[in-house]
């Protein structure tokens, strides 16, 4: 009888392998349901003893037989029955055993329950995020493949998603659901396994804490052609544990517990896989008891690429196991010692590239490998062992494929290679070192993706191809060849640019790459765009044109899918919203991995929250934006007047009281990004402007927090300008608190009580604090963690533009700059600090001065702040005082020692106005006057009096009960920077006993 076997590489099945007794050569003829089969791409080997089917189809269900003949006769085998069960998320009439699409199950687990060993469960497009089954009575699996069957999608991983669940409070915990559990010899093919998690690491590690994406009862369970993304394990295998993975993408997974190992995979066999951006660990300090194997821990890897993974201890790429024909590059360890900082630790490697990995916290040169056995490998420094080389492998831009001149070509060991390289191309003899074999024919490396707002208001599609140069590129949209026409540029290069994109640019993009040896065609990249316009005449889902645009940003987000773009035109968006946590409304919630971007930038497009009318932070408050999903991005908006609740989760800096303008998901694996934004006039308990997430190329101004982080709290800031933010308690980081700040300017932020005290960051007094600054301008720098910081006048002309003479020009680090500056201009190399890059040629056009100061009266020996407001693009400004002093900022403090009338001049310059445009004001400087107590009145329950105050003077109101010497004066009330005019003082503690009062005036604290 023929044997039926499911296969996992590639997924499908075979029938055959039966004993045959004949000394003569035989002919074989396979039949399905009585019809002769032919080789057709799906079926192969139809004229051999073993029939093979690549993948599975509903049409494969049926009865199979083989006829065998030779010169002595013919025999017909017994039959084999193939059973296929169907699953469709939108099924209308599910009926077990789900043998066709009209009766398909709507839940994968239901179809598995109806199947028998060696059956096939076929799943069509959809998101499968309900149902499940527990195999240990501890944790639920969204799908439990508890028998040796094949579960296969119809249209692949991009179209078919199995989604687990994170615990709502701790990621891993009692509410978590794993994506998939698999028994011995089970196979799953062609799915995205997303958003799964495990139980928390408590007590002895067990299977409920492992494999957030997929866990196998043995590594004879096979995962084929799957994307395993954004899953979490408390101990081992954030993406996968104890399975065999073939042709899979393992990306963005975490092993997060105190001893987390294998962010991507642990205790697995991996063949022809890409393992990238996975993490082992949680925090920023290495822990040698765990946090190992960012990409893979104790795994066997063959023909795999391992890049951009990280661990907080050793083995950021791989820890332990064996590796054959693998490439490991750009992996990062956070360990601070030589061995523990290595990208590969304690492993046996053959034919591998280990190059370009590093440790974030150490300067040790050997961060590529440690404690490894290596043969025929390319690594730095040169490893001991046979056949090793210590040369640059000359990888192309994707860090995966070899260039034509790579020293790794033909340098490998032949007797260890098997199968094909990571592109499916054959190995040469001798083979190359690494996961890629070099061939002349072109091959697409990483398939085309697109960047938004690069250049400003543009889309850039990039593809990386390998093969013999020169290579020629042909881009098409919706099957139509593209040409350079101003709107489209570089259509014959590897980087297509779509300028000033709009809804008409939505569609399907593809590139064909050719050379003298052949042609390679990329996969199709889809761009979906939903548009928003306050004045839309006919809002209609899916809001795909300006005439059918949504009038509310949240409406467009709700109809979008991950990867889509929401494009917003000019207006103040102050209505609508969504509640995520508790009872606080957010004007905009990005709850999926989409980009919300304005057409004309922050000055024209405003997301407006609301203050509670009584308390600012209170029950009537509305936050501007909540970036909930990993990969959510908000670009080119002003976020203003947002606020939060005043009570609820104050001790945890949670989502009810934190982030008046922007609250980002606090899970470190969920990185919301805001860019090219203005955050102004927002309030919260923690993080008046923003909390958590990443803020790029933005201005944070005039926000305040009652506790910590007036501008930003525990946020990564790149090229930001943070100024004039407040906290209501001292030493609490009015500018930033607990943040990592890079290429930024953080100045003029203050704690309000008891006086306006400079409080740019934590710490302010030269003590070690929680902020980390790199290549930034702030004051003070004493005791500040980080490197390459400066304490100088940044010469800011308005709220954020730099003078052409600013010491912050070119003082940043190119590693931290990304995108464009807040005006859409390209960063130079090295870039400037702050959100503005100074491009001298762009400093042109008309200039006009609007005003110079907030007031026209001052006191002797009292500093007055002057600020020049102007319109146009300035190269420099000068404030000139008639005592001969000048200031090269738009704002400056000045003090006069004598009363009188003084002239202050403000001049603005640019390329078109080299002589400048000027305006003057006259300041009336008065002496400090002795305050006179007036209108003394006895009220029903208190004594009251008043005095005439001068603007900006400080007043100290004191009382005593006895004027006999020595007099003991006590403080009743302090008034700093008084508003001037009549000030009334009440003393509710006054009784019938004698009580005396005095008022002192000063211009010093």
Short mmCIF file of C-alpha atoms in Angstrom, two decimals, residues 648-884:
data_model
loop_
_atom_site.label_atom_id
_atom_site.label_comp_id
_atom_site.label_asym_id
_atom_site.label_seq_id
_atom_site.Cartn_x
_atom_site.Cartn_y
_atom_site.Cartn_z
CA UNK A 648 -6.38 57.69 38.53
CA UNK A 649 -2.91 56.26 37.89
CA UNK A 650 -0.66 59.05 39.11
CA UNK A 651 1.78 56.69 40.85
CA UNK A 652 2.50 54.78 37.65
CA UNK A 653 2.72 57.54 35.00
CA UNK A 654 -0.07 55.69 33.24
CA UNK A 655 -2.33 56.65 30.35
CA UNK A 656 -4.89 58.62 32.34
CA UNK A 657 -2.58 61.33 33.71
CA UNK A 658 0.40 61.36 31.34
CA UNK A 659 1.27 62.84 27.98
CA UNK A 660 -0.90 65.89 27.38
CA UNK A 661 -0.02 66.04 23.67
CA UNK A 662 1.14 62.47 22.98
CA UNK A 663 0.95 59.24 24.98
CA UNK A 664 2.79 56.25 23.46
CA UNK A 665 2.41 52.61 24.42
CA UNK A 666 4.91 52.24 27.31
CA UNK A 667 5.93 48.69 26.36
CA UNK A 668 9.53 49.13 25.10
CA UNK A 669 8.83 46.80 22.19
CA UNK A 670 5.99 49.04 20.99
CA UNK A 671 7.62 52.14 19.59
CA UNK A 672 5.28 54.87 18.46
CA UNK A 673 7.01 57.67 16.57
CA UNK A 674 6.06 61.33 16.12
CA UNK A 675 8.11 63.46 13.74
CA UNK A 676 8.29 67.02 12.45
CA UNK A 677 5.70 68.19 14.96
CA UNK A 678 5.09 71.19 17.22
CA UNK A 679 3.95 70.25 20.76
CA UNK A 680 2.61 73.39 22.40
CA UNK A 681 0.45 74.40 25.39
CA UNK A 682 -0.28 70.88 26.64
CA UNK A 683 -0.55 69.76 30.25
CA UNK A 684 -0.32 66.51 32.22
CA UNK A 685 0.78 65.16 35.57
CA UNK A 686 3.75 63.43 33.90
CA UNK A 687 5.09 64.43 30.48
CA UNK A 688 3.24 67.61 29.62
CA UNK A 689 4.27 67.27 25.98
CA UNK A 690 5.01 63.58 25.40
CA UNK A 691 5.57 60.40 27.36
CA UNK A 692 7.31 57.24 26.08
CA UNK A 693 7.89 56.51 22.39
CA UNK A 694 10.16 58.47 20.04
CA UNK A 695 10.03 62.12 18.96
CA UNK A 696 12.07 63.20 15.94
CA UNK A 697 12.79 66.62 14.41
CA UNK A 698 10.21 68.42 16.55
CA UNK A 699 9.64 71.45 18.79
CA UNK A 700 8.40 71.00 22.37
CA UNK A 701 7.46 74.42 23.78
CA UNK A 702 5.24 75.89 26.52
CA UNK A 703 4.02 72.57 27.94
CA UNK A 704 3.84 71.83 31.64
CA UNK A 705 3.61 68.95 34.11
CA UNK A 706 2.59 69.07 37.73
CA UNK A 707 5.04 66.29 38.60
CA UNK A 708 7.89 65.47 36.19
CA UNK A 709 8.85 66.02 32.58
CA UNK A 710 7.27 69.30 31.55
CA UNK A 711 8.32 68.72 27.95
CA UNK A 712 9.08 65.00 27.75
CA UNK A 713 9.03 62.04 30.13
CA UNK A 714 10.91 58.79 29.37
CA UNK A 715 11.04 59.55 25.65
CA UNK A 716 13.71 59.12 22.98
CA UNK A 717 14.26 62.53 21.38
CA UNK A 718 16.29 62.92 18.18
CA UNK A 719 16.98 66.40 16.78
CA UNK A 720 14.39 68.16 18.92
CA UNK A 721 14.24 71.67 20.36
CA UNK A 722 12.79 71.72 23.89
CA UNK A 723 12.27 75.11 25.54
CA UNK A 724 10.02 77.18 27.81
CA UNK A 725 8.40 74.13 29.40
CA UNK A 726 7.50 74.04 33.10
CA UNK A 727 7.10 71.72 36.04
CA UNK A 728 5.35 72.69 39.24
CA UNK A 729 8.00 71.18 41.48
CA UNK A 730 11.76 71.69 41.52
CA UNK A 731 14.39 69.29 40.12
CA UNK A 732 11.78 67.39 38.11
CA UNK A 733 13.03 67.89 34.59
CA UNK A 734 10.96 70.75 33.22
CA UNK A 735 12.54 70.04 29.84
CA UNK A 736 13.09 66.28 29.97
CA UNK A 737 12.90 63.60 32.64
CA UNK A 738 14.14 60.01 32.33
CA UNK A 739 14.71 60.49 28.60
CA UNK A 740 17.39 59.73 26.05
CA UNK A 741 18.17 62.94 24.20
CA UNK A 742 20.27 63.01 21.02
CA UNK A 743 21.24 65.88 18.69
CA UNK A 744 18.82 68.12 20.59
CA UNK A 745 18.66 71.58 22.18
CA UNK A 746 17.10 71.70 25.66
CA UNK A 747 17.19 75.26 27.09
CA UNK A 748 15.12 77.81 29.02
CA UNK A 749 12.92 75.26 30.81
CA UNK A 750 12.02 76.12 34.39
CA UNK A 751 10.52 74.80 37.59
CA UNK A 752 7.97 77.36 38.77
CA UNK A 753 7.90 77.37 42.57
CA UNK A 754 9.15 79.11 44.60
CA UNK A 755 10.91 81.07 41.84
CA UNK A 756 11.44 80.56 38.15
CA UNK A 757 14.38 78.15 38.52
CA UNK A 758 16.27 76.72 35.54
CA UNK A 759 15.37 73.02 35.31
CA UNK A 760 16.22 71.74 31.84
CA UNK A 761 16.69 68.09 32.76
CA UNK A 762 17.10 65.57 35.54
CA UNK A 763 19.45 66.23 37.29
CA UNK A 764 19.87 69.97 37.53
CA UNK A 765 22.38 70.15 40.41
CA UNK A 766 25.30 68.12 39.02
CA UNK A 767 24.07 64.85 40.51
CA UNK A 768 23.60 61.62 38.57
CA UNK A 769 20.07 61.47 37.18
CA UNK A 770 17.92 59.47 34.81
CA UNK A 771 18.38 61.49 31.60
CA UNK A 772 21.01 60.49 29.05
CA UNK A 773 22.19 63.18 26.63
CA UNK A 774 24.29 62.64 23.51
CA UNK A 775 25.61 65.37 21.18
CA UNK A 776 23.13 67.88 22.59
CA UNK A 777 23.09 71.47 23.83
CA UNK A 778 21.77 72.10 27.34
CA UNK A 779 22.63 73.62 30.69
CA UNK A 780 24.19 72.40 32.87
CA UNK A 781 26.23 69.51 31.49
CA UNK A 782 27.92 68.78 34.84
CA UNK A 783 26.93 65.31 36.02
CA UNK A 784 24.82 64.65 32.94
CA UNK A 785 25.08 61.08 31.61
CA UNK A 786 26.09 60.71 27.98
CA UNK A 787 28.75 62.19 25.74
CA UNK A 788 29.68 65.09 23.44
CA UNK A 789 27.28 67.60 24.99
CA UNK A 790 27.81 71.36 24.99
CA UNK A 791 26.65 74.18 27.27
CA UNK A 792 26.51 77.28 25.07
CA UNK A 793 24.05 79.84 23.82
CA UNK A 794 22.41 78.03 20.86
CA UNK A 795 21.47 81.34 19.18
CA UNK A 796 17.85 80.49 18.46
CA UNK A 797 16.21 83.15 16.32
CA UNK A 798 12.53 82.36 16.91
CA UNK A 799 11.08 79.32 18.60
CA UNK A 800 13.46 76.93 16.87
CA UNK A 801 15.36 78.31 13.84
CA UNK A 802 19.11 78.65 14.37
CA UNK A 803 21.27 81.61 13.54
CA UNK A 804 23.74 81.02 10.75
CA UNK A 805 26.46 81.57 13.40
CA UNK A 806 24.97 79.13 15.93
CA UNK A 807 27.53 76.85 17.62
CA UNK A 808 24.93 74.06 17.26
CA UNK A 809 25.40 73.98 13.47
CA UNK A 810 27.23 70.80 12.46
CA UNK A 811 27.65 69.79 16.12
CA UNK A 812 25.34 66.75 16.02
CA UNK A 813 26.06 63.10 15.29
CA UNK A 814 25.04 61.69 11.90
CA UNK A 815 24.06 58.37 13.51
CA UNK A 816 21.11 60.01 15.25
CA UNK A 817 19.71 62.13 12.40
CA UNK A 818 16.86 60.75 10.30
CA UNK A 819 14.21 62.06 7.96
CA UNK A 820 14.31 65.81 7.39
CA UNK A 821 14.40 68.82 9.67
CA UNK A 822 11.12 70.39 10.75
CA UNK A 823 11.04 72.52 7.58
CA UNK A 824 11.55 69.50 5.31
CA UNK A 825 15.21 70.31 4.63
CA UNK A 826 17.84 67.57 4.38
CA UNK A 827 20.19 67.10 7.31
CA UNK A 828 23.83 67.88 6.56
CA UNK A 829 26.63 65.58 7.72
CA UNK A 830 27.33 66.18 10.52
CA UNK A 831 23.86 67.53 11.29
CA UNK A 832 22.94 70.44 13.50
CA UNK A 833 21.62 70.07 17.01
CA UNK A 834 17.93 70.85 17.41
CA UNK A 835 15.09 70.48 14.94
CA UNK A 836 16.41 73.01 12.39
CA UNK A 837 19.13 72.47 9.81
CA UNK A 838 20.62 75.75 8.54
CA UNK A 839 20.76 75.74 4.73
CA UNK A 840 22.32 79.12 3.92
CA UNK A 841 20.95 79.26 0.37
CA UNK A 842 17.38 79.00 1.69
CA UNK A 843 17.64 82.05 3.97
CA UNK A 844 15.93 84.43 1.55
CA UNK A 845 12.74 86.44 1.12
CA UNK A 846 11.07 89.43 2.78
CA UNK A 847 11.48 90.18 6.49
CA UNK A 848 9.28 92.22 8.83
CA UNK A 849 9.32 92.86 12.57
CA UNK A 850 6.09 92.36 14.49
CA UNK A 851 7.08 93.30 18.06
CA UNK A 852 10.06 93.33 20.39
CA UNK A 853 8.95 92.98 24.02
CA UNK A 854 6.05 91.87 26.15
CA UNK A 855 6.16 95.16 28.13
CA UNK A 856 7.48 98.73 28.01
CA UNK A 857 8.16 99.32 31.74
CA UNK A 858 10.94 97.88 33.88
CA UNK A 859 12.50 98.29 37.32
CA UNK A 860 16.04 99.28 38.18
CA UNK A 861 18.23 96.21 38.84
CA UNK A 862 15.45 93.87 37.67
CA UNK A 863 16.16 91.64 34.64
CA UNK A 864 13.70 92.05 31.80
CA UNK A 865 13.28 89.47 29.06
CA UNK A 866 13.13 90.85 25.53
CA UNK A 867 11.90 88.80 22.62
CA UNK A 868 11.75 89.88 19.00
CA UNK A 869 8.90 88.56 16.86
CA UNK A 870 9.41 88.70 13.13
CA UNK A 871 8.06 87.22 9.90
CA UNK A 872 10.20 85.64 7.18
CA UNK A 873 13.27 83.41 7.06
CA UNK A 874 16.14 85.01 8.95
CA UNK A 875 19.84 84.21 8.89
CA UNK A 876 20.58 86.13 12.08
CA UNK A 877 19.12 88.63 14.52
CA UNK A 878 20.61 91.18 16.91
CA UNK A 879 19.10 92.84 19.99
CA UNK A 880 20.98 96.07 20.71
CA UNK A 881 20.74 97.95 24.00
CA UNK A 882 21.77 101.59 24.32
CA UNK A 883 24.43 100.77 26.88
CA UNK A 884 26.33 99.05 24.04
#
